[in-house]
């Protein structure tokens, strides 16, 4: 479901003039019959099942059907078939309804941990996708090519989405892009502002984009890159809010209190001893090794990840996991004499849940930050290859490369070059808001900020629930733009609803045989099945519908639970919004579900689901 328009659903290459459609559903299109045949097992098990005409649960006829509104997992030709099928369907229907109610009672919002997301755990997303939305018709009026767009990224994490969005703007678009970055984590936001400032401060150098890519990801850096950081920190620490706005050529807007919190972070980065040959050095290599050695999950995930990668790429990526270098050329640790201070934060100590996490971060840490010890703080299971879609990386950096790191480095550098150009044209403007996302509407109102064409909420829904998110952000949607939308993402739902996880032993014999054959190791002949990849051959859409209904029923955070189980129809219209039904067509901003088997260099868990919500038309 994540194929870009105009691309083959199997190989992801651009479609030729003559295409080969799927012979069962109206959505998938291929460049050749061989691509279609190669994708039949995966596509036939999931997307084809979702989009093709449904089979009547009573008579077996496939065609236009009515959905059972009780369970959303049975279909009938007409009311006559539904009545005849009810005695056989009743038990299943009542069981699904019982599951929805039980899940709503058991939904437990996970806790936040205090590792900052300097490197994200999901692929970068283009906030606007103009060619799928405002510019999707042939007769695009001039207004859409010059109008300003406003985006709110709540729980923004690092800059990957901002960078991809700005760099993806069509050449014909000449308007301004206003992005509000909202996150309660002062360490992530301090890093974001530092990077944005550096991109402007050293814009006249031809290497700043490459240096920023290195600083973004590499454990060790060159003296030149370290000097860029040190100079930038020295200057930032002397600036007022207005001076920062002016020095960044209008790029960065921030409030006084938020700048004060970030100053505390910058001051600690500035005083760290980062020269690695000194005895007082922070020694990030040793800190990173201890973190890796004490993470059982990384010891499972990394070998599984490496086993998926082709042999030529496996060794250099294994080396990257070992030494943590991410530079534009093949280098050794001795070539990078400085540790990267921006990969540090106070040592993770405990977790807090819900809204209290902002209090924990701002008070428990920052008020004591002068005495805190800043240490390496990247989760061991997270790697740079998670952040960028390897299909797009390969598409936009063609040719041979000495390693995947060099290819990725070139790709991100090229994106940053485009962002720099947009900044210098005065067409990218970023407002930084260091506040809990649920409190952001108060700040939005007090500052008289414009409403948004897009509101992205990361996977905050996992922590506060979809009802709270939609009620919080609906008033901030730009009602004058019919393409305006709120995007909610769920990553934790997978373990909530029974039957969501794929089990190859429960699949039909024919499908199981095909999957085993697909995953059979080419050298040993032994099936190498990874259950994260198995998700692509398992249609758990019914379970996700149950989760959505349970989530709405549960309420939470000052929203009372519903007494009766909501129908999926009422879920789609919750709080006056309109959900884009991912069973009837593709999402317009973020794929409902990503596929992994064709993304060998991405290490995502295949559990992320995105839902898009719009204001009713008219």
Phi, psi and omega in degrees: 000004185251016183283132179289145178305137180084008180242152178291138182287351180253299185268348178070010175282160180296140184288141174284181180295320178260121184246167179241109180280159171297139183273004181236332181233160185270010189252309187286138178225141185235161180276333180215165176294328179294323176295319179297316181293324181294332185264000187298321183294309181292304184297321181294333182278336186236280189298320180298320178296327182283317191262339182285160176305137186279154178268132179299128182288350180258305185258347177085359180285136180261134181165208180290126186226166173255138181272141173292117184285347179283313186243345182059025182224026175209148184225149183220148179299317183200182181294332177296312177297323181295319178295319181291329183272347185302317180303328181274336185263340189308313184296315180296316182298312181294326179294317180295318178299321179294323179296315179303313181296316182294318179297321180299328180280336185258356181303122181238113182293129182292165179270156173275143169254166189255027165280124177289148181272067174294328172238127186279169181249014175223161181289148178299145182233142174278114183300327190263315184046054187303322184288344174264352187233258185302327182255026186280343180263158182295318183270063181289124181284162185298332182301319181291338181272348182236350183290154176275146176244143181239128183234135171250124175249098181273134187065046194294331187065217183279194190270008189299317181291321177298315181296313181295319180297310181297320182285343184265359180299133180299148181301327183285346179280130184235012180276191179251148179247118178254119180240128173260118177263116182240124176202144180274357183271109183292336181286315176298315182292325176297321179292318179300312181294320176303313181296316180298317179298316181298322182296327177275315185301322182247030183297335182279358175268152182271002184244358188298321180297318179293319179297319179296322177299317178297313182295328180299321192237336192274136178295319179243147184224168180280169178296323179299315181292323177295320179296326176299316179297311185297315179298317181295317180296318178302318182286317181299322183292346179261358191263145168273174178302315181293320179295322177295317178301315182289318182293332179268014179058038178082002183292313189251126172241133182209153179274160184302312182298318181295321177296323178298319177297318181291328176302322179298322178291312182299321180298319179291323176296322185295326186267357179293139174275110188250353179287117195289339182272005178264146183295331182271009181298151180290340174054065181295331180300315180292318179299318180295319180298318179297318179298315179295316183296335183257020179241096180301326182296319179297327181290342176264314186292316184297312177299320177298318179297312181297329181292339180278340190276145179296157190301323182293327182269341189297314184295312179296325179289324175299321177294322178297319177297331182280309188258342176075014179278141177216087188229166187280007181208167178288121184221162175249163184303324182294340179281347182241090192280001183236144171280155183267106185293338184281003174261018183242159175197169176303146185303133177300134186231320181200174180241154176227153184251159171058217186292336184294345182299324180294322177296317179300312184293315187280323183266306185294332181258301191293328179289343177245015190295335180294333180261356185284153175262119179274126183227170177302135191221025177271130178303133183301332184277355183258133180228159182302332184290349176287334192278338187231133181295115184297335177294318179286326178300313180292324180295321186263355174230067183293167180098182181267147178225151184291337178197161175301327179298318180295319179296312180297319180300317179296319181298309181296321178300316179297321177298315181295327176298318179293321178297317179301318179298318180295321179297314183294338175276356181072028186249004174236121183231127187236124174258127182258127183231106183265081183207154175302136186301327181288340176265352184300320180306327177295318178292319179304317181289317183294330180268359179054048182279152179290158176284169194249142174281335175219139172232113178258134186241019181048219176252037177301334179303329179297333187261330184237349180091149180296319180304316180295318181297312183295320178292327181288317191257347178305317180296346184263001182279137178287103185287347182277348180251115183292347178265002179298146182202154168252132178249123174248141180237145179232128178241336185268355186296333191305321183270003186270319186259128178302139178087003182284331184274136181288140175228110186299333181289340182266356181280156175303148185306316184296314181291322179297319180297319180294319181292317178300319178297321182295320184270005184293129181296131187290338182263320183262339183078005181266132178300127178247083187263124174252131188289337174294322178286329179302334181302333182285351181245018185224116183273099178253030178299321179300319180293324179291325175299319178298319179297315180300317180295319180294321181295317178294320181295325184291332182063234177104158181049065178074008176249116183294148176293149177282147180278332180243154181290124180286143173288160177294329176300320179286330176298318181295343180241027185298133175053035176078010176266168174234117180278134172287116185286109183291353177271347183255347179180174183281148172300159182258347183238309181231131179305138176303322183211135177268155172253149187245329188301329179270357179248076187295331184268354177265142187245029181290163189264004176067012183254349184291133176230135181244135179236137182249135184237132182237164171281146179300139179288140178081000000 
